GROMACS .gro file of C-alpha atoms in nm:
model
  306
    1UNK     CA    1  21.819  -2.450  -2.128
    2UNK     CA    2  22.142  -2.604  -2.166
    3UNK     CA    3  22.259  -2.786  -2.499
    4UNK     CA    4  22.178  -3.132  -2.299
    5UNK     CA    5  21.847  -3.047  -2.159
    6UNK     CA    6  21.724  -2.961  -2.496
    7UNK     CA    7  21.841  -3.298  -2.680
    8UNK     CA    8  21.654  -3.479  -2.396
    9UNK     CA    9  21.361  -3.283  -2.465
   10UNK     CA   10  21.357  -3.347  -2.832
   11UNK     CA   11  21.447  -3.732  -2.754
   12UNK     CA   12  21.129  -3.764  -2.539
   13UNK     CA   13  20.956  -3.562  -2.820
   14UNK     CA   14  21.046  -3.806  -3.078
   15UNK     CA   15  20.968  -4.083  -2.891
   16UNK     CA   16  20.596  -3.985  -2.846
   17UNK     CA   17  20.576  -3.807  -3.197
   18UNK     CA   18  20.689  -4.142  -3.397
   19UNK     CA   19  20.697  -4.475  -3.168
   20UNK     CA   20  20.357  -4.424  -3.111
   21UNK     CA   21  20.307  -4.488  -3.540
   22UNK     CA   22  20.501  -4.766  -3.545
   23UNK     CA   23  20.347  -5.140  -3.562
   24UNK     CA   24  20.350  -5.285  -3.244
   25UNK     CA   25  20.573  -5.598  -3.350
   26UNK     CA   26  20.809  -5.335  -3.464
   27UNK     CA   27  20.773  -5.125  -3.171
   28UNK     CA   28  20.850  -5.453  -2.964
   29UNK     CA   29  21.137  -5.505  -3.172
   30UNK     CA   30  21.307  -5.175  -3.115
   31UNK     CA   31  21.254  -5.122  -2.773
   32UNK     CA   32  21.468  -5.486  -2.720
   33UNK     CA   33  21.739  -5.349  -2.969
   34UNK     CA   34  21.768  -5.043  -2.768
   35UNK     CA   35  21.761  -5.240  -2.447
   36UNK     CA   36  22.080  -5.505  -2.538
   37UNK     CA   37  22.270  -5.220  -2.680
   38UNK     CA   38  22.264  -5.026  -2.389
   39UNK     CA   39  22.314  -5.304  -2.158
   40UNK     CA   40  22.597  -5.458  -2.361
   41UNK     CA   41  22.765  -5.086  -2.328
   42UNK     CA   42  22.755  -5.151  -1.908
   43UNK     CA   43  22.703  -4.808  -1.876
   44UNK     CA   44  22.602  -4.634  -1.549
   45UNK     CA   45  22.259  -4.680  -1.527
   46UNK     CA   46  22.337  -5.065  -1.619
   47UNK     CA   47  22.565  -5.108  -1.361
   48UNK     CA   48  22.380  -4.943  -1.090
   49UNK     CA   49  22.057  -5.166  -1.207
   50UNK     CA   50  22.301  -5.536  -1.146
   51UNK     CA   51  22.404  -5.382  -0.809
   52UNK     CA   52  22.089  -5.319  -0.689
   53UNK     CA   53  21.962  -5.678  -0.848
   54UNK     CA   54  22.269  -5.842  -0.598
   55UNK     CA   55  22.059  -5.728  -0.274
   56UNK     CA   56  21.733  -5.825  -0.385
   57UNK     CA   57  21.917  -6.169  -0.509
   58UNK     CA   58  22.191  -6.192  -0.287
   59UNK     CA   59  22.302  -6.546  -0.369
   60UNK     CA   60  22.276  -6.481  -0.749
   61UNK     CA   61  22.615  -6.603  -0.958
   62UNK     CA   62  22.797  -6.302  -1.156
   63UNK     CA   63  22.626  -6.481  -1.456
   64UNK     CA   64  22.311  -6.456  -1.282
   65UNK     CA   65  22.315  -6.069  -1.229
   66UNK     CA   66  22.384  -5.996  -1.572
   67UNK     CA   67  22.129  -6.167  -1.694
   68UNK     CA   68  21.884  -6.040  -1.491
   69UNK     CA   69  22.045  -5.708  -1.551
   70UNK     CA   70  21.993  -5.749  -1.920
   71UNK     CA   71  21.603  -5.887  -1.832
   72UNK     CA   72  21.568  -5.573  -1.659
   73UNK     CA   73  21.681  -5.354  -1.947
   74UNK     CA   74  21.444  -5.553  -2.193
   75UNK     CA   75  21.149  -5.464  -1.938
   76UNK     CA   76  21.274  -5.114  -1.882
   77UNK     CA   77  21.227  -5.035  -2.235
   78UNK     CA   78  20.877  -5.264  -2.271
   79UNK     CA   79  20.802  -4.982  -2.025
   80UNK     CA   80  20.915  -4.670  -2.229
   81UNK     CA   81  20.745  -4.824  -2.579
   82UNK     CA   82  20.477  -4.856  -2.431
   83UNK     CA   83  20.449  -4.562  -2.241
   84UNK     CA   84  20.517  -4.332  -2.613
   85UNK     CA   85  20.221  -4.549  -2.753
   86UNK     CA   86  19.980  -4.537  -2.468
   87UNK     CA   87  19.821  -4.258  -2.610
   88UNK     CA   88  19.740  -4.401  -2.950
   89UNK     CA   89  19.593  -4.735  -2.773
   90UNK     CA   90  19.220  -4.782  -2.831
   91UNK     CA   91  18.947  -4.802  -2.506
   92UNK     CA   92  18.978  -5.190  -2.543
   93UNK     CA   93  19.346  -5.200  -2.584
   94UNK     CA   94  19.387  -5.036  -2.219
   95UNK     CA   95  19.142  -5.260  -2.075
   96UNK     CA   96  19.272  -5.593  -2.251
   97UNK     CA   97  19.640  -5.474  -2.131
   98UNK     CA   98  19.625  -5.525  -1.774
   99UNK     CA   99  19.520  -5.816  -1.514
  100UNK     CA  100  19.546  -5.695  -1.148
  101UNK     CA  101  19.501  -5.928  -0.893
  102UNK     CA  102  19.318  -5.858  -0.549
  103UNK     CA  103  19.150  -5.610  -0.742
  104UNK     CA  104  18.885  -5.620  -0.437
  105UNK     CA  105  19.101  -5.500  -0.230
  106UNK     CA  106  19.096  -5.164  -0.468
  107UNK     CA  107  18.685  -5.185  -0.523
  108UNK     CA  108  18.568  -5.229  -0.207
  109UNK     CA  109  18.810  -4.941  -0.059
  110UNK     CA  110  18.669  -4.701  -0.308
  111UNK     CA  111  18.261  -4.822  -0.224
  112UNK     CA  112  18.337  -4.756   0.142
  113UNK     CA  113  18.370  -4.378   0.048
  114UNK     CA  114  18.691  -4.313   0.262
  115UNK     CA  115  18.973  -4.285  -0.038
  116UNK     CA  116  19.210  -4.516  -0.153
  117UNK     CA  117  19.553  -4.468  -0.161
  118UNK     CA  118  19.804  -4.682  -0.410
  119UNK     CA  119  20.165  -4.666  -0.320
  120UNK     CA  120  20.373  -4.875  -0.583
  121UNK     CA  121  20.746  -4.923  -0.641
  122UNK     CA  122  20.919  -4.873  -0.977
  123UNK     CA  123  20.811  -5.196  -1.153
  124UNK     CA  124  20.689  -5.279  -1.503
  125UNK     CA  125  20.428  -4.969  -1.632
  126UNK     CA  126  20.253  -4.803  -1.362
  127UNK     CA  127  20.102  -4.549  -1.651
  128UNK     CA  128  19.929  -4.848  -1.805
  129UNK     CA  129  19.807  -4.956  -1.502
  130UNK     CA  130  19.678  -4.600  -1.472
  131UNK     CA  131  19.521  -4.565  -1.782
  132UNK     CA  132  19.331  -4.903  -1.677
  133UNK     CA  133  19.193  -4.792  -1.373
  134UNK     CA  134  19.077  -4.481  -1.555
  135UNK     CA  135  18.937  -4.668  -1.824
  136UNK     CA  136  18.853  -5.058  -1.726
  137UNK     CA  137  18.723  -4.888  -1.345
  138UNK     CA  138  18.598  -4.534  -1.510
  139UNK     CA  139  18.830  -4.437  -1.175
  140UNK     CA  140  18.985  -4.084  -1.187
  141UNK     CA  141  19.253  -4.016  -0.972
  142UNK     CA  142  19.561  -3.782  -0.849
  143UNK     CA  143  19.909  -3.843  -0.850
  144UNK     CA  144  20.231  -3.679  -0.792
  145UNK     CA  145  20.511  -3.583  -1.076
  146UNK     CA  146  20.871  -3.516  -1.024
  147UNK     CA  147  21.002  -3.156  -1.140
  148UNK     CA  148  21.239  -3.260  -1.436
  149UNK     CA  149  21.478  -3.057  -1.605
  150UNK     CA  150  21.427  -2.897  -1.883
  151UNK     CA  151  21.085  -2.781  -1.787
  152UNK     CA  152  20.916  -2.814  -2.122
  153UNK     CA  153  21.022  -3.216  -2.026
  154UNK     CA  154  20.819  -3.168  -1.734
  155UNK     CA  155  20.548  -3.064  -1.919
  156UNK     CA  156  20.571  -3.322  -2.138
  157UNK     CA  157  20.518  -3.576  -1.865
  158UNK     CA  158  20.279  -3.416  -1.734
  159UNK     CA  159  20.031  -3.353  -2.076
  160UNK     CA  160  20.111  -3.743  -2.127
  161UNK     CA  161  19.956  -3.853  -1.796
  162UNK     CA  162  19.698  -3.541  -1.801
  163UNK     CA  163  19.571  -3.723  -2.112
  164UNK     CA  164  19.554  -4.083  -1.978
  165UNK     CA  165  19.299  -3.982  -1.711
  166UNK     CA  166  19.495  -3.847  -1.469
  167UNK     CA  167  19.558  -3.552  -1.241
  168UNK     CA  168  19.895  -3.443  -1.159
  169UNK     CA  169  20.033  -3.271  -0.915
  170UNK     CA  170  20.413  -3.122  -0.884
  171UNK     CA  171  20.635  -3.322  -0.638
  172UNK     CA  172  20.773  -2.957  -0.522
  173UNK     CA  173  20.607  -2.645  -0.432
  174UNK     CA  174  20.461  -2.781  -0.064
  175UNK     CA  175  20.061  -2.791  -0.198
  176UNK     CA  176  20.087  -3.125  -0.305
  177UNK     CA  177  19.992  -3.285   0.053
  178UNK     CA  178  19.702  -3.088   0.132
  179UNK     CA  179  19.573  -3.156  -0.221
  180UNK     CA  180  19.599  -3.466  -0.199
  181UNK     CA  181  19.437  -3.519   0.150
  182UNK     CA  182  19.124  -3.325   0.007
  183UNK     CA  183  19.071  -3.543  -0.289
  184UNK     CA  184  19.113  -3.862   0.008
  185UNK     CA  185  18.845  -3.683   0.219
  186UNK     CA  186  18.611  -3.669  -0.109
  187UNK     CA  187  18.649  -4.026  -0.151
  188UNK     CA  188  18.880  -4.029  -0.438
  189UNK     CA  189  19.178  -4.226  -0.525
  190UNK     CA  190  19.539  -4.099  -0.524
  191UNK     CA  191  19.829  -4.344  -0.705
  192UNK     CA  192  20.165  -4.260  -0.547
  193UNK     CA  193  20.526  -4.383  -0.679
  194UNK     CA  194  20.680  -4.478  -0.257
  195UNK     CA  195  21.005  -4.701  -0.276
  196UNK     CA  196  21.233  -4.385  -0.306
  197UNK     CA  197  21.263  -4.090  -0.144
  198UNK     CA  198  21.260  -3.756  -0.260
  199UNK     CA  199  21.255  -3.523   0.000
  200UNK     CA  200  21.482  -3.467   0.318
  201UNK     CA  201  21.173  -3.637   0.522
  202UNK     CA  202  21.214  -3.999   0.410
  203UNK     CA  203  21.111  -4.273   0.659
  204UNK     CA  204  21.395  -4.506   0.731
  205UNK     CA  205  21.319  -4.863   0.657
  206UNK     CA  206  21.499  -5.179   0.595
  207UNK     CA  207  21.453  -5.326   0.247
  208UNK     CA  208  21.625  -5.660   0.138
  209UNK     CA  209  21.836  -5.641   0.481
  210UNK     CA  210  21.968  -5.288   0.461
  211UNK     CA  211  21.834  -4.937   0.555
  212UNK     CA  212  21.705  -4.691   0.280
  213UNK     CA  213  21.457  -4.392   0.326
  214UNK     CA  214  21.088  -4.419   0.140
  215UNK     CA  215  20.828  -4.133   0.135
  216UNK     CA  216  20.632  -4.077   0.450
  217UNK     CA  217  20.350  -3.897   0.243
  218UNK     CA  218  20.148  -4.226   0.206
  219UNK     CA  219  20.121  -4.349   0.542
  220UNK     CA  220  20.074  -4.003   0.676
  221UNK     CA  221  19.750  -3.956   0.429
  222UNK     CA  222  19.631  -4.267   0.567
  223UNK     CA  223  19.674  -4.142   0.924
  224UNK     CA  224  19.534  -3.767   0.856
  225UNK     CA  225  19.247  -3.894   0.584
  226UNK     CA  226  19.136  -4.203   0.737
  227UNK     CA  227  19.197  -4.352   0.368
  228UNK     CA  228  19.295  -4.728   0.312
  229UNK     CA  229  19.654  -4.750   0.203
  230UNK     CA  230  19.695  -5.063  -0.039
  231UNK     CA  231  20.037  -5.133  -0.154
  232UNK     CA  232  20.034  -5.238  -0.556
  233UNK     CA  233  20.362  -5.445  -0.745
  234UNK     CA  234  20.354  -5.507  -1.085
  235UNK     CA  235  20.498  -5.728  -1.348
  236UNK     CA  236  20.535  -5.886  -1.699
  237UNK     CA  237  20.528  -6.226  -1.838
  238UNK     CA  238  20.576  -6.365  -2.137
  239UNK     CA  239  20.218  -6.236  -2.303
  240UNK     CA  240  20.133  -5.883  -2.415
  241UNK     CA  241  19.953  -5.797  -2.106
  242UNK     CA  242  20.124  -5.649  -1.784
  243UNK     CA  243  19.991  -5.859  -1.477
  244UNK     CA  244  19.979  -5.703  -1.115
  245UNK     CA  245  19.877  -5.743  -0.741
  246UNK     CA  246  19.715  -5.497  -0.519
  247UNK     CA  247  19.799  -5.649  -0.191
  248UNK     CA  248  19.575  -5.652   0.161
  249UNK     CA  249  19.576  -5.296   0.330
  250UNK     CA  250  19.821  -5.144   0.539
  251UNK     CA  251  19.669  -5.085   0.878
  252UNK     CA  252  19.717  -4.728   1.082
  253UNK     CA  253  19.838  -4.890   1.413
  254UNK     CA  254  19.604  -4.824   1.715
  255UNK     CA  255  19.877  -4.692   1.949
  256UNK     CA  256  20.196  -4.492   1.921
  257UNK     CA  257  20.255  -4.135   1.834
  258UNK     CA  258  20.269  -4.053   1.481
  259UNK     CA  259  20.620  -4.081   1.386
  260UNK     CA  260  20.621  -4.448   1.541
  261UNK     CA  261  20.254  -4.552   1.384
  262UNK     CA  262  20.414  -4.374   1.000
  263UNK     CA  263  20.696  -4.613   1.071
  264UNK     CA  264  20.523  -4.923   1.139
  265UNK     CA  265  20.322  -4.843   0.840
  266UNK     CA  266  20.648  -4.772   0.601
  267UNK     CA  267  20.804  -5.044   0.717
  268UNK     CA  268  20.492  -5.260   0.601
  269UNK     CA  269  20.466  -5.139   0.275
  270UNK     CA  270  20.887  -5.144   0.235
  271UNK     CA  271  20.807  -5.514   0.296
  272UNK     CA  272  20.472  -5.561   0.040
  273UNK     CA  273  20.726  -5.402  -0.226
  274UNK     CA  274  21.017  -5.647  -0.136
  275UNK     CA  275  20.746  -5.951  -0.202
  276UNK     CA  276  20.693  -5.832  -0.543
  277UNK     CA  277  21.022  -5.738  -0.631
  278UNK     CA  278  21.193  -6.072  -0.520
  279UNK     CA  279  20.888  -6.253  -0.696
  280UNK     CA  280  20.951  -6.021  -1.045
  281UNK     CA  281  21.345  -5.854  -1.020
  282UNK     CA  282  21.370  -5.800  -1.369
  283UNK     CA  283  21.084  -5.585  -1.369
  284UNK     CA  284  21.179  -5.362  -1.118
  285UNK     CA  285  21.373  -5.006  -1.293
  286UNK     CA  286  21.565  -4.901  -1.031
  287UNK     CA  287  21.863  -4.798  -1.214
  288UNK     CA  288  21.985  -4.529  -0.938
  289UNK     CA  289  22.110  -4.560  -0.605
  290UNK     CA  290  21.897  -4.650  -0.321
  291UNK     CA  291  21.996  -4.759  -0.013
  292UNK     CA  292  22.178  -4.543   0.232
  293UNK     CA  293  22.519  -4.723   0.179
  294UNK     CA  294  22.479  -4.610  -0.157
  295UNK     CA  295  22.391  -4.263  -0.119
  296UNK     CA  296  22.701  -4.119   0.046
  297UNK     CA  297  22.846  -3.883   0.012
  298UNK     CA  298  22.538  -3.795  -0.207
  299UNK     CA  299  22.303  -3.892  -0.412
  300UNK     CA  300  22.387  -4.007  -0.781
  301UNK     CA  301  22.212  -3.854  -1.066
  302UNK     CA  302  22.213  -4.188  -1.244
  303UNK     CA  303  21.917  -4.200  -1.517
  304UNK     CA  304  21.582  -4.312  -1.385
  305UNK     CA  305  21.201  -4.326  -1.461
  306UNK     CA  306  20.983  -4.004  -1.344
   0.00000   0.00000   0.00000
């Protein structure tokens, strides 16, 4: 483990070992200081963020973009003080943190018996929303980690969400899938992160006018499990409680092979995400580079949430 990897360890160790004490007015507090001094530094992650805010706002004034920019910094780190103090939050906390709507949408998938599949983009706290549906619904369910470096960081992540209710499954290895499609067949639930790809078998799609790759895992789980694929965005306002929508299914087409019907169906949820991210841009963390433009020659290794 290099020098780096273990300072990021012991950063994310901190952060769950004390933020997690703190009062939550002073836990508020902190995670806003944190926020404007890294966004006043403009610093990579920064930057990237205000670029990606011009396509999703493409008329926005210079003045515009950094203040969303800075917006989005305040909600990124809403996001990460909550996320080190999700694990002290009482039963009721969870439950009073967290107002979905469409929520039938969710429900009556999961009474028809046939799996439910969530695919959400990067926006607001997708752990809390986790630790509601495991806690407000009584809803376990499977998702899918990224391999981070150092490992023990890994681990970390994965312990955290482990102990909100969830199971998780490693991005790499190749068992995922097939995992996955068994707990769908059960009936279960699976909650999958889909607005960025992470594999060499992206789906291209055009988001906000231009072409970027997302995951073809959930539309191809739909197709193979017969499970309803609902796409989820999320969002703050100005109260203590995250609000959300999970929006109307996205339907396997009844013709084409399956490349075509997986891109009809990627397509559909590229545009549910775009609805929710032009309705709430602030609270979408997308602080690395994303569409294809971007990505050559290669791929950035800007910072960005697991």
């Amino acid at each position: 483990m290099s020098a780096q990897e273990r300072l990021t360890d012991s950063l994310y160790g901190l952060g769950w070992g004390i933020v997690k004490k703190l009062p939550e007015p002073v836990a508020v507090r902190l995670g806003r200081s944190i926020a404007d001094l890294a966004w006043k530094q403009r610093g990579k992650g920064v930057l990237r963020l205000e670029s990606n805010y011009a396509r999703v706002v493409p008329d926005a004034s210079p003045e515009r973009l950094t203040e969303l920019s800075r917006a989005g910094m305040r909600s990124y780190l809403r996001y990460w003080m909550e996320s080190f103090r999700l694990p002290a939050w009482s039963k009721d906390r969870i439950r009073g943190g967290f107002d979905p709507k469409g929520l039938h949408h969710l429900t009556d998938g999961l009474a028809a018996g046939k799996g439910v599949i969530l695919a959400l983009p990067h926006m607001a706290n997708w752990d809390l929303a986790g630790a509601w549906v495991t806690t407000a619904l009584e809803t376990p369910f499977t998702t899918v980690a990224e391999r981070l470096k150092p490992e023990t960081l890994y681990d970390r992540f994965v312990a955290y969400r482990e102990g909100l209710g969830m199971e998780v499954l490693p991005h790499s290895g190749g068992t995922a899938f097939g995992t996955l499609a068994r707990r769908l067949r059960d009936g279960g639930l699976v909650c999958l992160v889909a607005e960025r790809d992470l594999s060499s078998s992206g789906v291209e799609v055009r988001f906000f006018g231009e072409a970027t790759r997302i995951p073809a895992g959930p539309a191809l789980l739909a197709q193979q499990t017969g499970a309803l694929l609902l796409p989820v965005t999320l969002w703050y306002d100005d109260s203590p409680v995250m609000q959300g929508k999970v929006h109307p299914p996205v339907e396997v087409p009844e013709t084409g092979t399956r490349a075509e019907k997986t891109s009809v169906m990627a397509q559909a949820l590229a545009d549910a995400f775009a609805e929710g991210i032009a309705d709430h841009p602030e609270d979408w963390h997308m602080l690395q580079r994303l569409w294809l433009k971007d990505l050559e020659p290669r791929p950035s290794s800007d910072g960005a949430r697991p």
